[in-house]
Amino acid sequence: MTKVKFIALKNYIKGGYPQEKDFETKEVDLDETLGNNQILVKLIYISVDPYVRGRMSEGKSYIDPFKIGEPIECGGVGKIEKSNCSKWKVGDYIANNQFPWKEKFVTDGNNPGCYKADKNAAPLPCYLSLLGMTGMTAYCGLTEIGEPKKGETLVVSAGSGAVGQIVGQVGKIIGCRVIGIAGSKEKCDFMTKELRFDVGINYKSPTYKDDIAKAVEKTGVDIYWENVGGEITDAVLPHLNKYARIPLCGVISSYNKTELDVGPRIQIYLLKSSAKMQGFIVFNYIDKFPAASKQLAEWYNQGKIKDQHSIKKGLDQVVPSFLSLFNSDHLGKMIIKIADE
Ligand SMILES: NC(=O)c1ccc[n+]([C@@H]2O[C@H](COP(=O)([O-])OP(=O)(O)OC[C@H]3O[C@@H](n4cnc5c(N)ncnc54)[C@H](OP(=O)(O)O)[C@@H]3O)[C@@H](O)[C@H]2O)c1
């Protein structure tokens, strides 16, 4: 038996921002005896993602809420410490989009959600970012729904974050003009200088609506990548070009609202521009992940795409890092390092 700590959901929340008091850290004895095909995994990196907020509330969604008292699950990379499964050997690195926020755990080595994290192909945090869930979201949503073409104008909200950084860079590789929207000057500098977006717009500036209008004055908007919803989207939709596409990836500005967000009605903009808006969940495209990973890894190794991570250290940083996603200064993908590689 070994003592291990994990982070559990303490109570469901009805609306409003999640808080530290909604979580609890527990310590339990871990029985390291392995059954058939089981593996013992030491968690090395864990992801915090906005979608965790959705699973903290009861109600109909595309995925069940977390169970009270049980570990929260999110993307993770771990190291195999013991294996009773022919697919895995001790020392291998393993990733999964549903690993527990738990220092060490026993799991099924044949779980189809597990995949190998090859340290020689890319740094381990990339398997939670570019080569993990957020990279797959960006690549599959953009290519399948956004259908970007050379010379088109792509506007990306939350452009400096985990999904946004990849969407904009893939757009640039394809030959789009890319305009990123984010919440600070530092994030705008990051988008234009590091990610090579054409324009960065700070939505916290009092002039942001005019800044958006000016940035697309000559080109209009062919693709609007929707990560945030709310007033930012209201400012973009009047500029849609004919046959514009809107991959509806997320609406983070609404996740903590206590009442449904009501804004300008969007139908008239879609109608006038014959635009298509399509919501999606990344796992709709699971069959496309191998090809997407291959392409993204190739671009990464050719130096065509960057994968920025903001890494905090320690299990005690997991909850604060998650909470900060709703008001954060992080660049790229937020990841927490739990143990040394
Ligand atoms: N459909 C899917 O399968 C799927 C998969 C992954 C992610 N998503 C969605 O994609 C979006 C981005 O997720 P991510 O993992 O890449 O997170 P992220 O962008 O790394 O972090 C979230 C960012 O959202 C911005 N934000 C927070 N509250 C906001 C508000 N009220 N108004 C405008 N911006 C706000 C913040 O940046 P600023 O400083 O710029 O405000 C924050 O840094 C989220 O909506 C998420 O739910 C969807």
PDB file of C-alpha atoms and ligand atoms in Angstrom, residues 17 47-52 62 133-134 136-138 157-165 181-184 187 191 201-204 225-232 248-257 279-284 324-334, ligand 1:
ATOM      1  CA  TYR A  17     -17.658  30.779 -10.999  1.00  0.00           C
ATOM      2  CA  SER A  47      -4.065  19.253 -17.898  1.00  0.00           C
ATOM      3  CA  VAL A  48      -6.661  21.752 -16.697  1.00  0.00           C
ATOM      4  CA  ASP A  49      -9.329  22.530 -19.299  1.00  0.00           C
ATOM      5  CA  PRO A  50     -12.428  24.752 -19.385  1.00  0.00           C
ATOM      6  CA  TYR A  51     -14.628  21.699 -20.032  1.00  0.00           C
ATOM      7  CA  VAL A  52     -14.049  20.567 -16.418  1.00  0.00           C
ATOM      8  CA  TYR A  62     -22.562  15.564 -23.961  1.00  0.00           C
ATOM      9  CA  MET A 133      -6.967  17.097 -26.984  1.00  0.00           C
ATOM     10  CA  THR A 134      -6.563  20.824 -27.698  1.00  0.00           C
ATOM     11  CA  MET A 136      -6.926  17.727 -32.139  1.00  0.00           C
ATOM     12  CA  THR A 137      -9.739  20.215 -31.446  1.00  0.00           C
ATOM     13  CA  ALA A 138      -7.966  22.968 -33.357  1.00  0.00           C
ATOM     14  CA  SER A 157     -11.158  34.324 -30.369  1.00  0.00           C
ATOM     15  CA  ALA A 158      -9.119  33.316 -27.266  1.00  0.00           C
ATOM     16  CA  GLY A 159      -6.348  33.296 -29.858  1.00  0.00           C
ATOM     17  CA  SER A 160      -3.449  33.082 -27.392  1.00  0.00           C
ATOM     18  CA  GLY A 161      -4.795  30.043 -25.501  1.00  0.00           C
ATOM     19  CA  ALA A 162      -4.379  26.312 -25.954  1.00  0.00           C
ATOM     20  CA  VAL A 163      -6.795  25.794 -28.852  1.00  0.00           C
ATOM     21  CA  GLY A 164      -6.479  29.289 -30.315  1.00  0.00           C
ATOM     22  CA  GLN A 165      -2.682  29.194 -30.696  1.00  0.00           C
ATOM     23  CA  ILE A 181      -8.489  38.258 -30.259  1.00  0.00           C
ATOM     24  CA  ALA A 182      -7.303  38.009 -26.618  1.00  0.00           C
ATOM     25  CA  GLY A 183      -7.477  39.795 -23.272  1.00  0.00           C
ATOM     26  CA  SER A 184      -4.199  41.698 -22.873  1.00  0.00           C
ATOM     27  CA  LYS A 187      -1.259  38.151 -25.306  1.00  0.00           C
ATOM     28  CA  MET A 191       0.080  36.201 -31.043  1.00  0.00           C
ATOM     29  CA  ILE A 201      -6.778  42.638 -30.910  1.00  0.00           C
ATOM     30  CA  ASN A 202      -7.156  43.234 -27.172  1.00  0.00           C
ATOM     31  CA  TYR A 203     -10.850  42.832 -26.365  1.00  0.00           C
ATOM     32  CA  LYS A 204     -10.340  44.611 -23.040  1.00  0.00           C
ATOM     33  CA  TRP A 225     -13.269  30.486 -34.786  1.00  0.00           C
ATOM     34  CA  GLU A 226     -15.682  30.688 -31.864  1.00  0.00           C
ATOM     35  CA  ASN A 227     -14.067  30.054 -28.471  1.00  0.00           C
ATOM     36  CA  VAL A 228     -15.772  32.656 -26.307  1.00  0.00           C
ATOM     37  CA  GLY A 229     -19.255  33.815 -27.391  1.00  0.00           C
ATOM     38  CA  GLY A 230     -20.819  36.947 -25.883  1.00  0.00           C
ATOM     39  CA  GLU A 231     -19.957  40.479 -26.924  1.00  0.00           C
ATOM     40  CA  ILE A 232     -16.765  39.537 -28.784  1.00  0.00           C
ATOM     41  CA  LEU A 248     -18.358  26.693 -32.730  1.00  0.00           C
ATOM     42  CA  CYS A 249     -15.747  25.279 -30.404  1.00  0.00           C
ATOM     43  CA  GLY A 250     -16.639  26.929 -27.090  1.00  0.00           C
ATOM     44  CA  VAL A 251     -18.430  29.807 -25.371  1.00  0.00           C
ATOM     45  CA  ILE A 252     -16.271  30.361 -22.304  1.00  0.00           C
ATOM     46  CA  SER A 253     -17.860  33.749 -21.545  1.00  0.00           C
ATOM     47  CA  SER A 254     -21.117  31.874 -20.766  1.00  0.00           C
ATOM     48  CA  TYR A 255     -19.873  28.939 -18.700  1.00  0.00           C
ATOM     49  CA  ASN A 256     -20.190  30.736 -15.355  1.00  0.00           C
ATOM     50  CA  LYS A 257     -23.316  32.760 -16.046  1.00  0.00           C
ATOM     51  CA  GLY A 279     -21.014  23.258 -32.989  1.00  0.00           C
ATOM     52  CA  PHE A 280     -18.717  20.307 -32.412  1.00  0.00           C
ATOM     53  CA  ILE A 281     -17.049  18.212 -29.743  1.00  0.00           C
ATOM     54  CA  VAL A 282     -13.507  17.100 -30.524  1.00  0.00           C
ATOM     55  CA  PHE A 283     -14.348  13.437 -29.973  1.00  0.00           C
ATOM     56  CA  ASN A 284     -16.705  13.571 -32.983  1.00  0.00           C
ATOM     57  CA  SER A 324      -7.519  30.950 -13.417  1.00  0.00           C
ATOM     58  CA  LEU A 325      -8.577  29.763 -16.900  1.00  0.00           C
ATOM     59  CA  PHE A 326     -11.536  32.135 -16.603  1.00  0.00           C
ATOM     60  CA  ASN A 327      -9.339  35.123 -15.859  1.00  0.00           C
ATOM     61  CA  SER A 328      -5.835  34.243 -16.700  1.00  0.00           C
ATOM     62  CA  ASP A 329      -2.580  35.595 -18.016  1.00  0.00           C
ATOM     63  CA  HIS A 330      -1.342  32.216 -19.280  1.00  0.00           C
ATOM     64  CA  LEU A 331      -0.018  31.843 -22.815  1.00  0.00           C
ATOM     65  CA  GLY A 332      -0.743  28.666 -24.767  1.00  0.00           C
ATOM     66  CA  LYS A 333      -1.695  25.494 -22.882  1.00  0.00           C
ATOM     67  CA  MET A 334      -1.981  25.501 -19.104  1.00  0.00           C
TER      68      MET A 334
HETATM   69  N1  LIG B   1     -15.522  21.677 -28.630  1.00  0.00           N
HETATM   70  C1  LIG B   1     -14.514  21.024 -28.064  1.00  0.00           C
HETATM   71  O1  LIG B   1     -14.374  19.803 -28.202  1.00  0.00           O
HETATM   72  C2  LIG B   1     -13.514  21.789 -27.265  1.00  0.00           C
HETATM   73  C3  LIG B   1     -12.278  21.224 -26.887  1.00  0.00           C
HETATM   74  C4  LIG B   1     -11.366  22.004 -26.182  1.00  0.00           C
HETATM   75  C5  LIG B   1     -11.686  23.310 -25.830  1.00  0.00           C
HETATM   76  N2  LIG B   1     -12.909  23.807 -26.179  1.00  0.00           N
HETATM   77  C6  LIG B   1     -13.274  25.201 -25.878  1.00  0.00           C
HETATM   78  O2  LIG B   1     -12.303  26.034 -26.475  1.00  0.00           O
HETATM   79  C7  LIG B   1     -12.205  27.250 -25.739  1.00  0.00           C
HETATM   80  C8  LIG B   1     -10.734  27.496 -25.411  1.00  0.00           C
HETATM   81  O3  LIG B   1     -10.275  26.454 -24.551  1.00  0.00           O
HETATM   82  P1  LIG B   1      -8.731  26.280 -24.225  1.00  0.00           P
HETATM   83  O4  LIG B   1      -8.556  24.960 -23.585  1.00  0.00           O
HETATM   84  O5  LIG B   1      -7.933  26.615 -25.425  1.00  0.00           O
HETATM   85  O6  LIG B   1      -8.504  27.377 -23.097  1.00  0.00           O
HETATM   86  P2  LIG B   1      -7.515  28.630 -23.127  1.00  0.00           P
HETATM   87  O7  LIG B   1      -7.839  29.447 -24.322  1.00  0.00           O
HETATM   88  O8  LIG B   1      -6.126  28.180 -22.937  1.00  0.00           O
HETATM   89  O9  LIG B   1      -7.977  29.383 -21.807  1.00  0.00           O
HETATM   90  C9  LIG B   1      -9.207  29.988 -21.765  1.00  0.00           C
HETATM   91  C10 LIG B   1      -9.084  31.454 -22.215  1.00  0.00           C
HETATM   92  O10 LIG B   1     -10.386  31.973 -22.452  1.00  0.00           O
HETATM   93  C11 LIG B   1     -10.360  33.352 -22.275  1.00  0.00           C
HETATM   94  N3  LIG B   1     -11.554  33.776 -21.537  1.00  0.00           N
HETATM   95  C12 LIG B   1     -11.931  33.384 -20.304  1.00  0.00           C
HETATM   96  N4  LIG B   1     -13.080  33.999 -19.954  1.00  0.00           N
HETATM   97  C13 LIG B   1     -13.413  34.799 -21.003  1.00  0.00           C
HETATM   98  C14 LIG B   1     -14.487  35.704 -21.245  1.00  0.00           C
HETATM   99  N5  LIG B   1     -15.459  35.898 -20.332  1.00  0.00           N
HETATM  100  N6  LIG B   1     -14.520  36.355 -22.439  1.00  0.00           N
HETATM  101  C15 LIG B   1     -13.547  36.158 -23.355  1.00  0.00           C
HETATM  102  N7  LIG B   1     -12.502  35.330 -23.170  1.00  0.00           N
HETATM  103  C16 LIG B   1     -12.440  34.664 -22.007  1.00  0.00           C
HETATM  104  C17 LIG B   1      -9.107  33.688 -21.448  1.00  0.00           C
HETATM  105  O11 LIG B   1      -8.229  34.418 -22.300  1.00  0.00           O
HETATM  106  P3  LIG B   1      -8.306  36.014 -22.418  1.00  0.00           P
HETATM  107  O12 LIG B   1      -7.273  36.605 -21.547  1.00  0.00           O
HETATM  108  O13 LIG B   1      -8.046  36.220 -23.842  1.00  0.00           O
HETATM  109  O14 LIG B   1      -9.664  36.416 -21.948  1.00  0.00           O
HETATM  110  C18 LIG B   1      -8.478  32.344 -21.137  1.00  0.00           C
HETATM  111  O15 LIG B   1      -7.083  32.387 -21.210  1.00  0.00           O
HETATM  112  C19 LIG B   1     -13.096  27.086 -24.522  1.00  0.00           C
HETATM  113  O16 LIG B   1     -14.344  27.666 -24.797  1.00  0.00           O
HETATM  114  C20 LIG B   1     -13.247  25.582 -24.411  1.00  0.00           C
HETATM  115  O17 LIG B   1     -14.411  25.201 -23.727  1.00  0.00           O
HETATM  116  C21 LIG B   1     -13.815  23.084 -26.877  1.00  0.00           C
END
